[in-house]
Coordinates of C-alpha atoms and ligand atoms in Angstrom, one line a residue:
M1 CA -104.0 123.4 -58.9
R2 CA -102.7 124.0 -55.4
S3 CA -103.7 127.3 -53.8
V4 CA -101.2 128.7 -51.4
F5 CA -102.7 130.7 -48.6
S6 CA -100.8 133.8 -47.8
L7 CA -100.9 134.7 -44.2
G8 CA -100.3 138.4 -44.7
G9 CA -103.4 139.5 -46.6
G10 CA -105.8 136.8 -45.3
A11 CA -105.0 137.4 -41.7
A12 CA -105.3 141.2 -41.9
L13 CA -108.7 140.7 -43.4
L14 CA -109.7 138.3 -40.7
L15 CA -108.7 140.4 -37.8
G16 CA -110.7 143.4 -39.0
G17 CA -114.3 143.9 -38.3
L18 CA -115.8 140.5 -38.2
A19 CA -118.2 141.5 -35.4
G20 CA -120.2 143.6 -37.8
A21 CA -120.5 140.9 -40.5
A22 CA -124.1 140.7 -41.7
P23 CA -125.1 137.0 -41.2
H24 CA -127.7 136.9 -43.8
K25 CA -126.3 138.6 -46.9
Q26 CA -127.2 136.7 -50.0
H27 CA -124.5 135.4 -52.4
P28 CA -125.2 133.8 -55.7
G29 CA -125.0 130.1 -54.9
P30 CA -122.4 127.8 -56.6
H31 CA -123.6 125.6 -59.4
Y32 CA -123.7 121.9 -58.5
V33 CA -123.5 119.0 -61.0
V34 CA -125.0 115.6 -60.1
S35 CA -122.9 112.5 -60.9
Q36 CA -125.6 109.8 -60.8
Q37 CA -123.3 107.0 -61.6
R38 CA -121.0 107.7 -58.7
A39 CA -123.9 108.3 -56.3
D40 CA -125.3 105.0 -57.3
A41 CA -121.9 103.3 -56.8
V42 CA -121.8 104.6 -53.3
K43 CA -125.3 103.4 -52.6
E44 CA -124.2 99.9 -53.8
V45 CA -121.4 99.9 -51.4
F46 CA -123.8 101.0 -48.6
Q47 CA -126.0 98.0 -49.5
V48 CA -123.1 95.5 -49.5
S49 CA -121.9 96.8 -46.1
W50 CA -125.5 96.7 -44.7
D51 CA -126.2 93.2 -46.0
G52 CA -123.0 91.9 -44.3
Y53 CA -123.9 93.6 -41.1
Y54 CA -127.5 92.5 -41.2
K55 CA -126.6 88.9 -41.9
Y56 CA -123.8 88.4 -39.4
A57 CA -124.0 91.1 -36.8
F58 CA -127.5 92.8 -36.5
P59 CA -128.8 93.7 -33.9
H60 CA -125.3 93.8 -32.3
D61 CA -123.1 96.8 -32.7
S62 CA -120.6 96.1 -35.4
L63 CA -119.6 93.6 -38.1
L64 CA -116.3 91.8 -38.1
P65 CA -116.2 91.4 -41.9
V66 CA -113.3 89.0 -42.2
S67 CA -114.5 86.5 -39.7
N68 CA -118.2 87.1 -40.3
R69 CA -118.8 87.6 -36.6
Y70 CA -120.1 90.6 -34.5
A71 CA -118.8 92.8 -31.7
D72 CA -120.6 94.8 -29.0
D73 CA -117.5 96.6 -27.7
R74 CA -113.8 96.8 -28.3
V75 CA -110.9 98.0 -26.2
L76 CA -112.3 101.0 -24.2
V77 CA -114.9 101.9 -26.8
F78 CA -118.3 100.7 -25.7
R79 CA -121.3 100.8 -28.0
N80 CA -123.4 98.8 -25.5
G81 CA -125.0 96.3 -27.8
W82 CA -127.9 98.5 -28.8
G83 CA -127.2 98.1 -32.5
A84 CA -124.8 101.0 -33.1
S85 CA -124.4 100.3 -36.8
A86 CA -128.1 100.2 -37.4
V87 CA -128.7 103.5 -35.6
D88 CA -125.7 105.1 -37.3
A89 CA -126.8 103.8 -40.7
F90 CA -130.3 105.2 -40.2
S91 CA -129.9 108.8 -41.4
T92 CA -127.6 107.6 -44.3
A93 CA -130.3 105.1 -45.5
L94 CA -132.8 108.0 -45.3
V95 CA -130.8 110.5 -47.4
M96 CA -130.0 107.8 -49.9
E97 CA -133.8 107.0 -49.8
K98 CA -133.1 103.3 -49.4
W99 CA -136.5 102.4 -48.1
D100 CA -136.0 98.7 -47.6
V101 CA -133.1 99.4 -45.2
V102 CA -135.1 102.3 -43.6
D103 CA -137.9 100.0 -42.9
Q104 CA -135.6 97.4 -41.3
I105 CA -134.2 100.0 -39.0
L106 CA -137.5 101.7 -38.3
E107 CA -138.9 98.4 -37.1
Y108 CA -135.9 97.8 -34.9
I109 CA -135.8 101.1 -33.0
P110 CA -138.7 100.5 -30.6
E111 CA -137.1 97.2 -29.6
I112 CA -133.9 98.6 -28.3
D113 CA -133.6 98.2 -24.5
F114 CA -131.9 101.4 -23.5
D115 CA -132.4 100.6 -19.8
K116 CA -129.8 97.8 -19.9
T117 CA -126.3 97.1 -20.9
T118 CA -123.5 95.0 -19.6
T119 CA -120.7 97.4 -20.2
E120 CA -119.7 100.9 -19.3
V121 CA -121.6 103.7 -21.2
S122 CA -119.8 106.7 -22.7
L123 CA -121.9 109.8 -22.5
F124 CA -120.2 111.2 -25.6
E125 CA -120.2 108.2 -27.8
T126 CA -123.8 107.4 -26.9
T127 CA -124.8 111.0 -27.6
I128 CA -123.2 111.4 -31.0
R129 CA -124.2 108.0 -32.4
Y130 CA -127.4 106.9 -30.8
L131 CA -129.0 110.2 -29.6
G132 CA -127.8 112.0 -32.7
G133 CA -128.9 109.2 -35.0
L134 CA -132.4 109.0 -33.5
V135 CA -133.0 112.8 -33.4
S136 CA -131.8 113.1 -37.0
A137 CA -134.1 110.3 -38.3
Y138 CA -136.9 112.0 -36.4
D139 CA -136.1 115.3 -38.0
L140 CA -135.9 113.8 -41.5
L141 CA -139.0 111.8 -41.2
T142 CA -141.1 114.6 -39.8
G143 CA -139.6 117.1 -42.2
P144 CA -138.5 116.6 -45.8
L145 CA -139.1 112.8 -45.9
N146 CA -142.5 112.8 -44.1
D147 CA -144.4 111.6 -47.1
H148 CA -142.7 108.2 -47.0
I149 CA -144.0 106.9 -43.7
N150 CA -147.2 104.9 -43.4
H151 CA -147.7 105.0 -39.6
T152 CA -146.9 108.1 -37.6
S153 CA -146.6 105.9 -34.5
D154 CA -143.3 104.5 -36.0
V155 CA -141.9 108.0 -36.1
K156 CA -143.1 108.9 -32.7
A157 CA -141.4 105.9 -31.3
I158 CA -138.0 107.3 -32.5
L159 CA -138.4 110.4 -30.3
T160 CA -139.7 108.3 -27.4
Q161 CA -136.6 106.2 -27.5
A162 CA -134.3 109.2 -27.8
K163 CA -135.9 110.7 -24.7
R164 CA -135.7 107.4 -22.8
L165 CA -132.0 107.2 -23.6
A166 CA -131.3 110.8 -22.5
D167 CA -133.3 110.2 -19.3
N168 CA -131.0 107.3 -18.5
L169 CA -127.9 109.4 -19.4
K170 CA -128.7 112.6 -17.5
V171 CA -127.4 111.3 -14.2
A172 CA -123.9 112.0 -15.7
F173 CA -124.5 115.8 -15.1
D174 CA -125.3 115.3 -11.4
T175 CA -121.9 116.6 -10.3
P176 CA -120.9 119.5 -8.1
S177 CA -119.9 121.6 -11.1
G178 CA -122.3 120.3 -13.7
V179 CA -119.4 119.1 -15.8
P180 CA -120.6 115.6 -16.7
D181 CA -118.9 112.4 -15.8
N182 CA -118.4 110.7 -19.2
N183 CA -118.4 107.2 -17.8
L184 CA -121.7 105.7 -16.7
F185 CA -123.2 102.4 -15.8
F186 CA -126.9 101.4 -16.3
G187 CA -129.3 99.2 -14.4
P188 CA -129.8 101.5 -12.6
P189 CA -128.1 104.5 -14.2
R190 CA -125.1 105.7 -12.2
K191 CA -121.9 107.6 -12.6
G192 CA -118.5 105.8 -13.0
G193 CA -116.7 108.3 -10.7
S194 CA -114.3 110.0 -13.0
T195 CA -112.4 113.0 -11.6
T196 CA -111.9 114.8 -15.0
N197 CA -113.6 115.0 -18.3
G198 CA -112.2 116.0 -21.7
V199 CA -113.0 119.1 -23.8
A200 CA -114.5 117.1 -26.7
T201 CA -116.5 114.8 -24.5
I202 CA -118.0 117.8 -22.6
G203 CA -118.3 120.1 -25.6
T204 CA -119.9 117.7 -28.1
L205 CA -123.3 117.2 -26.4
V206 CA -124.9 120.5 -26.8
L207 CA -126.3 120.2 -30.3
E208 CA -128.0 116.8 -29.6
W209 CA -129.3 117.7 -26.1
T210 CA -130.5 121.1 -27.2
R211 CA -132.4 119.6 -30.2
L212 CA -134.0 117.0 -27.9
S213 CA -135.2 119.9 -25.6
D214 CA -136.6 121.8 -28.6
L215 CA -138.4 118.7 -29.9
T216 CA -139.8 117.6 -26.5
K217 CA -140.4 121.1 -25.1
D218 CA -138.6 120.0 -22.0
E219 CA -135.8 122.4 -21.3
E220 CA -133.9 120.2 -19.0
Y221 CA -131.7 118.4 -21.5
A222 CA -130.4 121.7 -23.1
K223 CA -129.8 123.2 -19.7
L224 CA -127.7 120.3 -18.6
A225 CA -125.5 120.2 -21.7
Q226 CA -125.1 124.0 -21.8
K227 CA -124.1 124.1 -18.1
G228 CA -121.2 121.7 -18.8
E229 CA -120.3 123.7 -21.9
S230 CA -120.2 127.0 -19.9
Y231 CA -116.8 125.9 -18.4
L232 CA -115.4 125.7 -21.9
L233 CA -116.8 129.0 -23.0
H234 CA -115.3 130.7 -19.9
P235 CA -112.1 128.6 -19.3
Q236 CA -110.4 129.0 -15.9
P237 CA -107.6 129.3 -14.8
A238 CA -105.5 131.0 -17.5
L239 CA -103.5 127.8 -18.0
G240 CA -106.5 126.4 -19.7
E241 CA -106.5 129.0 -22.6
P242 CA -102.9 129.3 -23.9
F243 CA -104.1 131.2 -27.0
K244 CA -107.3 133.2 -27.0
G245 CA -110.1 130.7 -27.8
L246 CA -107.7 127.7 -27.9
L247 CA -108.0 125.5 -24.8
G248 CA -106.3 122.7 -22.9
S249 CA -107.8 119.2 -23.0
S250 CA -108.9 118.2 -19.5
V251 CA -111.3 119.7 -17.0
R252 CA -111.8 118.8 -13.3
I253 CA -115.4 117.6 -12.6
A254 CA -115.4 118.9 -9.0
D255 CA -115.1 122.5 -9.9
G256 CA -114.8 122.9 -13.7
Q257 CA -111.2 124.1 -13.7
F258 CA -108.8 123.2 -16.5
V259 CA -105.9 121.0 -15.4
D260 CA -103.7 121.4 -18.5
G261 CA -103.1 123.7 -21.5
N262 CA -102.3 121.1 -24.1
G263 CA -104.6 120.9 -27.2
G264 CA -105.1 120.9 -30.9
W265 CA -107.8 120.4 -33.6
G266 CA -107.4 116.6 -33.2
G267 CA -108.8 113.9 -31.1
G268 CA -109.9 114.7 -27.6
T269 CA -110.7 118.4 -28.3
D270 CA -111.7 118.6 -32.0
S271 CA -115.5 118.6 -32.0
F272 CA -115.8 121.2 -29.2
Y273 CA -114.5 123.7 -31.7
E274 CA -116.7 122.1 -34.4
Y275 CA -119.9 122.6 -32.4
L276 CA -119.3 126.3 -31.6
I277 CA -120.1 127.4 -35.1
K278 CA -122.6 124.6 -35.6
M279 CA -124.6 125.9 -32.6
Y280 CA -124.7 129.3 -34.2
L281 CA -125.9 127.8 -37.4
Y282 CA -128.5 125.8 -35.4
D283 CA -129.9 129.0 -33.8
P284 CA -128.2 132.3 -34.3
T285 CA -130.5 134.0 -31.7
R286 CA -129.5 131.7 -28.8
F287 CA -125.9 131.0 -29.6
G288 CA -124.1 134.2 -30.4
E289 CA -121.6 133.6 -27.7
Y290 CA -120.7 130.3 -29.2
R291 CA -120.0 132.1 -32.5
D292 CA -117.7 134.6 -30.8
R293 CA -115.7 131.8 -29.2
W294 CA -115.4 130.0 -32.6
I295 CA -114.1 133.2 -34.1
A296 CA -111.6 133.6 -31.3
A297 CA -110.4 130.0 -31.8
V298 CA -110.1 130.3 -35.6
D299 CA -108.4 133.7 -35.5
S300 CA -105.8 132.4 -33.0
S301 CA -105.3 129.3 -35.2
I302 CA -104.6 131.4 -38.3
K303 CA -102.3 133.6 -36.3
H304 CA -100.4 131.1 -34.2
L305 CA -100.9 127.5 -35.5
V306 CA -100.4 127.8 -39.3
S307 CA -97.5 125.7 -40.3
H308 CA -95.8 124.8 -43.7
P309 CA -93.6 121.7 -44.0
T310 CA -89.9 122.4 -44.7
T311 CA -90.0 120.2 -47.8
R312 CA -93.4 121.3 -49.1
P313 CA -94.0 125.0 -48.2
D314 CA -97.1 124.9 -50.5
L315 CA -98.9 122.7 -47.9
T316 CA -100.8 124.2 -44.9
F317 CA -101.3 122.2 -41.7
L318 CA -102.3 123.3 -38.2
A319 CA -99.8 122.6 -35.4
M320 CA -100.9 121.2 -32.0
W321 CA -99.9 123.0 -28.8
R322 CA -98.6 122.3 -25.3
G323 CA -99.1 125.5 -23.6
K324 CA -97.7 128.1 -26.0
Q325 CA -95.2 125.6 -27.5
L326 CA -96.2 124.1 -30.8
R327 CA -95.9 120.5 -31.9
F328 CA -95.8 119.8 -35.6
N329 CA -98.0 116.8 -36.0
S330 CA -101.6 116.1 -36.9
Q331 CA -104.2 113.4 -37.4
H332 CA -106.8 112.2 -39.8
L333 CA -109.3 113.3 -37.2
A334 CA -108.0 116.9 -37.4
C335 CA -108.8 117.0 -41.2
F336 CA -112.4 117.9 -40.3
S337 CA -111.0 121.4 -39.6
G338 CA -110.9 122.5 -43.3
G339 CA -114.6 121.7 -43.6
N340 CA -115.4 123.4 -40.4
F341 CA -113.5 126.6 -41.3
I342 CA -115.4 126.6 -44.6
L343 CA -118.8 126.2 -42.9
G344 CA -117.9 129.1 -40.6
G345 CA -116.8 131.2 -43.6
L346 CA -120.2 130.6 -45.3
T347 CA -122.2 131.1 -42.1
L348 CA -120.4 134.4 -41.2
N349 CA -120.0 135.7 -44.7
E350 CA -116.2 135.7 -44.2
P351 CA -114.5 134.5 -47.4
A352 CA -111.1 134.6 -45.6
Y353 CA -112.2 131.7 -43.4
T354 CA -113.4 129.8 -46.4
S355 CA -110.1 130.2 -48.3
F356 CA -108.1 129.2 -45.3
G357 CA -110.4 126.2 -44.9
L358 CA -109.7 125.3 -48.6
A359 CA -106.0 125.5 -47.9
L360 CA -106.4 123.0 -45.0
V361 CA -108.4 120.8 -47.3
D362 CA -105.5 120.8 -49.9
G363 CA -103.1 119.7 -47.2
C364 CA -105.2 116.8 -46.1
H365 CA -105.7 115.9 -49.8
D366 CA -101.9 115.4 -50.0
T367 CA -102.0 113.0 -47.1
Y368 CA -104.2 110.8 -49.3
I369 CA -102.5 111.1 -52.7
S370 CA -99.0 110.6 -51.3
T371 CA -99.5 107.1 -50.0
A372 CA -99.3 103.7 -51.9
T373 CA -103.1 103.0 -51.3
G374 CA -104.3 106.6 -51.9
I375 CA -105.7 106.7 -48.3
G376 CA -104.3 109.0 -45.7
P377 CA -102.8 107.8 -42.4
E378 CA -104.2 108.0 -38.9
T379 CA -101.4 110.3 -37.7
F380 CA -98.5 112.2 -39.3
A381 CA -95.8 114.8 -38.6
W382 CA -93.6 117.3 -40.4
Q383 CA -90.9 119.9 -39.6
D384 CA -91.5 123.6 -39.6
A385 CA -88.6 125.8 -40.9
R386 CA -89.9 128.9 -39.0
H387 CA -89.2 127.3 -35.7
P388 CA -85.9 126.1 -34.3
L389 CA -85.0 122.8 -35.9
N390 CA -84.2 120.7 -33.0
A391 CA -84.8 117.2 -31.7
T392 CA -87.2 118.0 -28.9
N393 CA -90.2 119.6 -30.5
N394 CA -89.3 120.1 -34.2
P395 CA -87.4 117.0 -35.1
P396 CA -86.5 115.9 -38.6
A397 CA -88.1 112.9 -40.4
P398 CA -86.9 109.5 -39.3
A399 CA -84.2 108.2 -41.8
A400 CA -86.5 105.5 -43.2
Q401 CA -89.0 108.2 -44.2
A402 CA -86.7 110.9 -45.4
A403 CA -87.4 110.4 -49.1
F404 CA -91.1 110.1 -48.4
Y405 CA -91.0 113.4 -46.4
N406 CA -89.0 115.1 -49.2
A407 CA -91.8 114.3 -51.7
S408 CA -94.9 114.5 -49.5
G409 CA -94.3 117.2 -46.9
F410 CA -95.3 114.8 -44.0
W411 CA -94.2 111.5 -42.6
I412 CA -96.4 108.8 -41.2
T413 CA -96.5 108.3 -37.4
G414 CA -99.6 106.0 -37.3
A415 CA -100.2 104.1 -40.6
D416 CA -103.6 102.6 -39.9
Y417 CA -106.9 103.7 -41.5
V418 CA -110.0 102.9 -39.5
L419 CA -112.7 103.9 -42.0
R420 CA -112.6 107.5 -40.9
P421 CA -114.5 110.2 -42.7
E422 CA -112.8 113.6 -42.0
V423 CA -111.0 114.1 -45.3
I424 CA -114.0 113.2 -47.5
E425 CA -116.1 115.3 -45.1
S426 CA -114.0 118.3 -45.8
Y427 CA -114.1 117.7 -49.5
Y428 CA -117.9 117.8 -49.1
Y429 CA -117.9 121.2 -47.5
A430 CA -115.3 122.5 -50.1
Y431 CA -117.6 121.4 -52.9
R432 CA -120.7 122.8 -51.4
A433 CA -119.0 126.2 -50.9
T434 CA -117.4 126.4 -54.3
G435 CA -119.2 124.1 -56.7
D436 CA -115.7 123.1 -58.0
A437 CA -115.9 119.6 -59.5
K438 CA -112.3 119.0 -58.4
Y439 CA -113.6 118.2 -54.9
Q440 CA -116.1 115.6 -56.3
D441 CA -113.2 114.0 -58.2
W442 CA -111.1 114.0 -55.0
A443 CA -113.9 112.4 -53.0
W444 CA -114.4 109.8 -55.8
A445 CA -110.7 108.9 -55.9
A446 CA -110.7 108.5 -52.1
F447 CA -113.8 106.4 -52.2
R448 CA -112.4 104.2 -54.9
A449 CA -109.2 103.8 -53.0
V450 CA -111.1 102.8 -49.8
N451 CA -113.3 100.4 -51.8
E452 CA -110.3 98.8 -53.3
T453 CA -108.2 98.4 -50.2
C454 CA -110.8 97.9 -47.4
R455 CA -113.3 95.6 -49.0
V456 CA -113.1 92.1 -47.6
G457 CA -115.3 89.2 -46.7
S458 CA -118.8 90.4 -45.8
G459 CA -118.1 94.1 -45.8
Y460 CA -115.3 96.7 -45.3
S461 CA -112.6 96.6 -42.7
S462 CA -110.1 98.9 -41.0
I463 CA -106.5 98.3 -42.3
R464 CA -103.0 98.4 -40.8
D465 CA -100.9 100.3 -43.3
V466 CA -102.0 102.9 -45.8
N467 CA -98.6 102.9 -47.4
Q468 CA -98.7 99.2 -48.4
A469 CA -100.4 98.3 -51.6
P470 CA -102.1 96.2 -52.4
G471 CA -103.7 95.0 -49.3
G472 CA -103.1 97.9 -46.9
G473 CA -100.8 95.8 -44.6
G474 CA -103.6 93.5 -43.5
F475 CA -107.1 93.8 -42.1
L476 CA -108.1 94.7 -38.5
D477 CA -111.4 92.8 -39.0
F478 CA -113.6 95.7 -37.9
Q479 CA -116.3 97.7 -39.7
E480 CA -116.8 100.9 -37.6
S481 CA -120.4 102.1 -37.3
F482 CA -119.3 105.5 -38.6
W483 CA -118.5 103.9 -41.9
F484 CA -122.3 103.9 -42.4
A485 CA -123.0 107.3 -40.7
E486 CA -120.2 109.3 -42.2
V487 CA -117.9 107.9 -45.0
L488 CA -120.7 106.6 -47.1
K489 CA -123.0 109.6 -46.4
Y490 CA -120.4 112.3 -47.4
S491 CA -119.2 110.2 -50.3
Y492 CA -122.8 110.0 -51.6
L493 CA -123.9 113.6 -50.9
I494 CA -121.0 115.2 -52.7
Q495 CA -122.1 113.4 -55.9
A496 CA -125.9 113.4 -55.4
E497 CA -128.7 115.7 -56.3
D498 CA -129.4 118.8 -54.2
A499 CA -131.8 118.2 -51.3
P500 CA -133.2 120.0 -48.3
W501 CA -130.5 118.2 -46.1
Q502 CA -127.5 119.2 -48.2
V503 CA -125.2 122.0 -46.9
K504 CA -126.0 125.3 -48.6
A505 CA -123.7 128.1 -49.5
D506 CA -126.4 130.8 -49.5
H507 CA -127.7 130.8 -45.9
T508 CA -130.7 128.5 -46.6
N509 CA -129.4 125.6 -44.5
Q510 CA -132.2 123.6 -43.1
F511 CA -129.9 121.1 -41.4
V512 CA -126.7 121.1 -39.5
Y513 CA -124.6 117.9 -39.3
N514 CA -123.6 116.6 -35.9
T515 CA -120.1 115.2 -35.5
E516 CA -121.3 111.8 -36.5
A517 CA -122.8 113.3 -39.7
H518 CA -126.4 113.0 -38.6
P519 CA -128.3 115.9 -40.1
I520 CA -130.2 117.8 -37.5
R521 CA -132.9 120.3 -38.4
V522 CA -131.9 123.8 -37.5
A523 CA -134.2 125.5 -35.0
G524 CA -137.2 127.1 -36.7
G525 CA -136.3 124.9 -39.8
R526 CA -139.0 125.0 -42.4
E527 CA -141.6 122.2 -42.5
K528 CA -142.1 119.9 -45.4
T529 CA -140.2 121.3 -48.4
R530 CA -139.7 118.2 -50.5
G531 CA -140.9 119.5 -53.8
K532 CA -142.3 116.6 -55.7
Ligands
NAG601 C1 -145.2 101.4 -46.2 O1 -146.0 100.8 -47.2 C2 -145.3 100.3 -48.3 C3 -146.3 99.9 -49.4 O2 -147.6 99.9 -48.9 C4 -144.5 99.1 -47.8 O3 -143.8 98.5 -48.8 C5 -143.6 99.6 -46.7 O4 -142.9 98.5 -46.2 C6 -144.3 100.3 -45.6 N1 -143.4 100.9 -44.7 C7 -143.5 100.8 -43.4 C8 -142.4 101.5 -42.6 O5 -144.4 100.2 -42.8
NAG602 C1 -85.8 123.5 -29.0 O1 -86.7 124.6 -29.4 C2 -87.4 125.2 -28.4 C3 -88.3 126.3 -28.9 O2 -89.1 125.8 -29.9 C4 -86.6 125.7 -27.2 O3 -87.4 126.1 -26.2 C5 -85.7 124.5 -26.8 O4 -84.8 125.0 -25.8 C6 -84.9 123.9 -27.9 N1 -84.1 122.7 -27.5 C7 -82.9 122.5 -27.8 C8 -82.3 121.2 -27.3 O5 -82.2 123.3 -28.5
NAG603 C1 -84.2 115.2 -49.5 O1 -84.0 116.5 -50.2 C2 -82.8 117.1 -49.8 C3 -82.7 118.5 -50.4 O2 -83.2 118.5 -51.7 C4 -81.6 116.2 -50.2 O3 -80.4 116.9 -49.8 C5 -81.7 114.9 -49.6 O4 -80.7 114.0 -50.1 C6 -83.1 114.3 -49.8 N1 -83.2 113.1 -49.0 C7 -83.7 112.0 -49.5 C8 -83.7 110.8 -48.6 O5 -84.2 111.9 -50.6
NAG604 C1 -115.8 98.5 -55.4 O1 -115.2 97.2 -55.3 C2 -115.9 96.1 -55.9 C3 -115.2 94.8 -55.6 O2 -113.8 94.9 -55.9 C4 -116.0 96.4 -57.4 O3 -116.7 95.4 -58.0 C5 -116.6 97.7 -57.7 O4 -116.6 98.1 -59.0 C6 -115.9 98.8 -56.9 N1 -116.6 100.1 -57.0 C7 -116.0 101.2 -57.4 C8 -116.9 102.4 -57.5 O5 -114.8 101.3 -57.6

């Protein structure tokens, strides 16, 4: 059943009195049901993907599953040949308790030479995958999984390597404003000389770098990331904040000033918003200001960005913006927003945020069930009847997709699927918030569709066209490292037994997931709680 979010009642509720919400009121938790068969099937797919990677690509970054070769980088996206898939798979192998794979990765971690790489280094990509993956593994292995490990020196090495990596990366923050340069070179570490940086690449460091400070008792890492972030919490000039809490995309490194007012919940800015509420969940005592900015962004989104397609007014999407003008298109990437609204609703005891998040989850679900493969597209668009219907910023569907738009409420503007997690990720939060088995079924259907369309050769591959079945329009011959970190983890956790690292609906979260789905222990998180 589709739930239609009514702006009237929900928004009124939202705009009143959030500041006084008691953050630790107890709710009776939802009832979760384990589906062991499905959880085991996901673990099997993890093993197939890992075996292909280990045989043909390890310790390089990624498997090319069709040609059984490896890649260390690919068009502007550098992973630096440090074994990105191995580090990204680490926390998934841990929560799946796949000890043979854990041991393979654990053995490898101390061997990574984080002082050297032949290509450019992205501060953001390196932080969310490598630093996040290492810190997460360390948190799991010193916390709920600490009874597995034979030698504490193996675990200590994980943190030593995380610190070594961050020590090489920190030159990025050595700028006049403290806004980091995202592009670096190593050997020795030096800045690439960018003049601007993006909102997501500045604003998606603070969780990993703060955790590293808390673990090493060296405040420097947290200070560096929080200084960069401060320009996003207090955006200047006004151009950079077209709606309260909703920002532009690009910031000048010289002085921290915004250079545009174009944004959205999609790629380039997405995880800045994501981390605002996650920082509050990480430590409510230190990150109250982050919570306030998340509330501002979400209230403005509900007030200004809500959009219903002309042909499917039952669906809810969030528009993008260019200044105060809206653009009615979105992305697979932006589908994390449903889950993030739900997490915020749970964290702040604000059911209106949760219901709005569930409506966004419904919309993204339709982008999956409407296509021939059952997988949603990379980018899509729609027309909004409440705004002038004209060709510039609210155009009709192209003729070839008019019938598709009539039935589905969106048309496809980018048809590829690159093993992205956001839709299944949001199903996961929806399930953990409600206990409604419908979300487990949706995740299972999506997982089966991906298994059927993307499985090829020695693993799983990105595909060209989600609306061509069978075959998905052909393979791009690339198995992204976040296939291990995210798709397989969320597909597994939504079916699996409860555990200390699962998201909780009752304010007992011990972990918060970074944007690469690496669970990071919340500050002051309880010590060993694995009850066996
Ligand atoms: C720990 O010990 C078990 C059994 O003694 C062994 O199978 C496993 O490989 C060891 N793990 C590590 C990380 O050394
Ligand atoms: C299209 O709509 C926008 C408002 O959304 C308006 O500013 C613009 O002038 C319109 N363009 C045309 C060609 O009607
Ligand atoms: C789409 O629906 C409209 C209104 O129901 C109808 O007039 C139009 O012919 C439909 N277009 C296609 C391509 O199905
Ligand atoms: C995944 O695909 C493989 C190969 O086609 C198949 O054997 C397996 O049953 C599939 N798993 C699920 C859960 O559909």
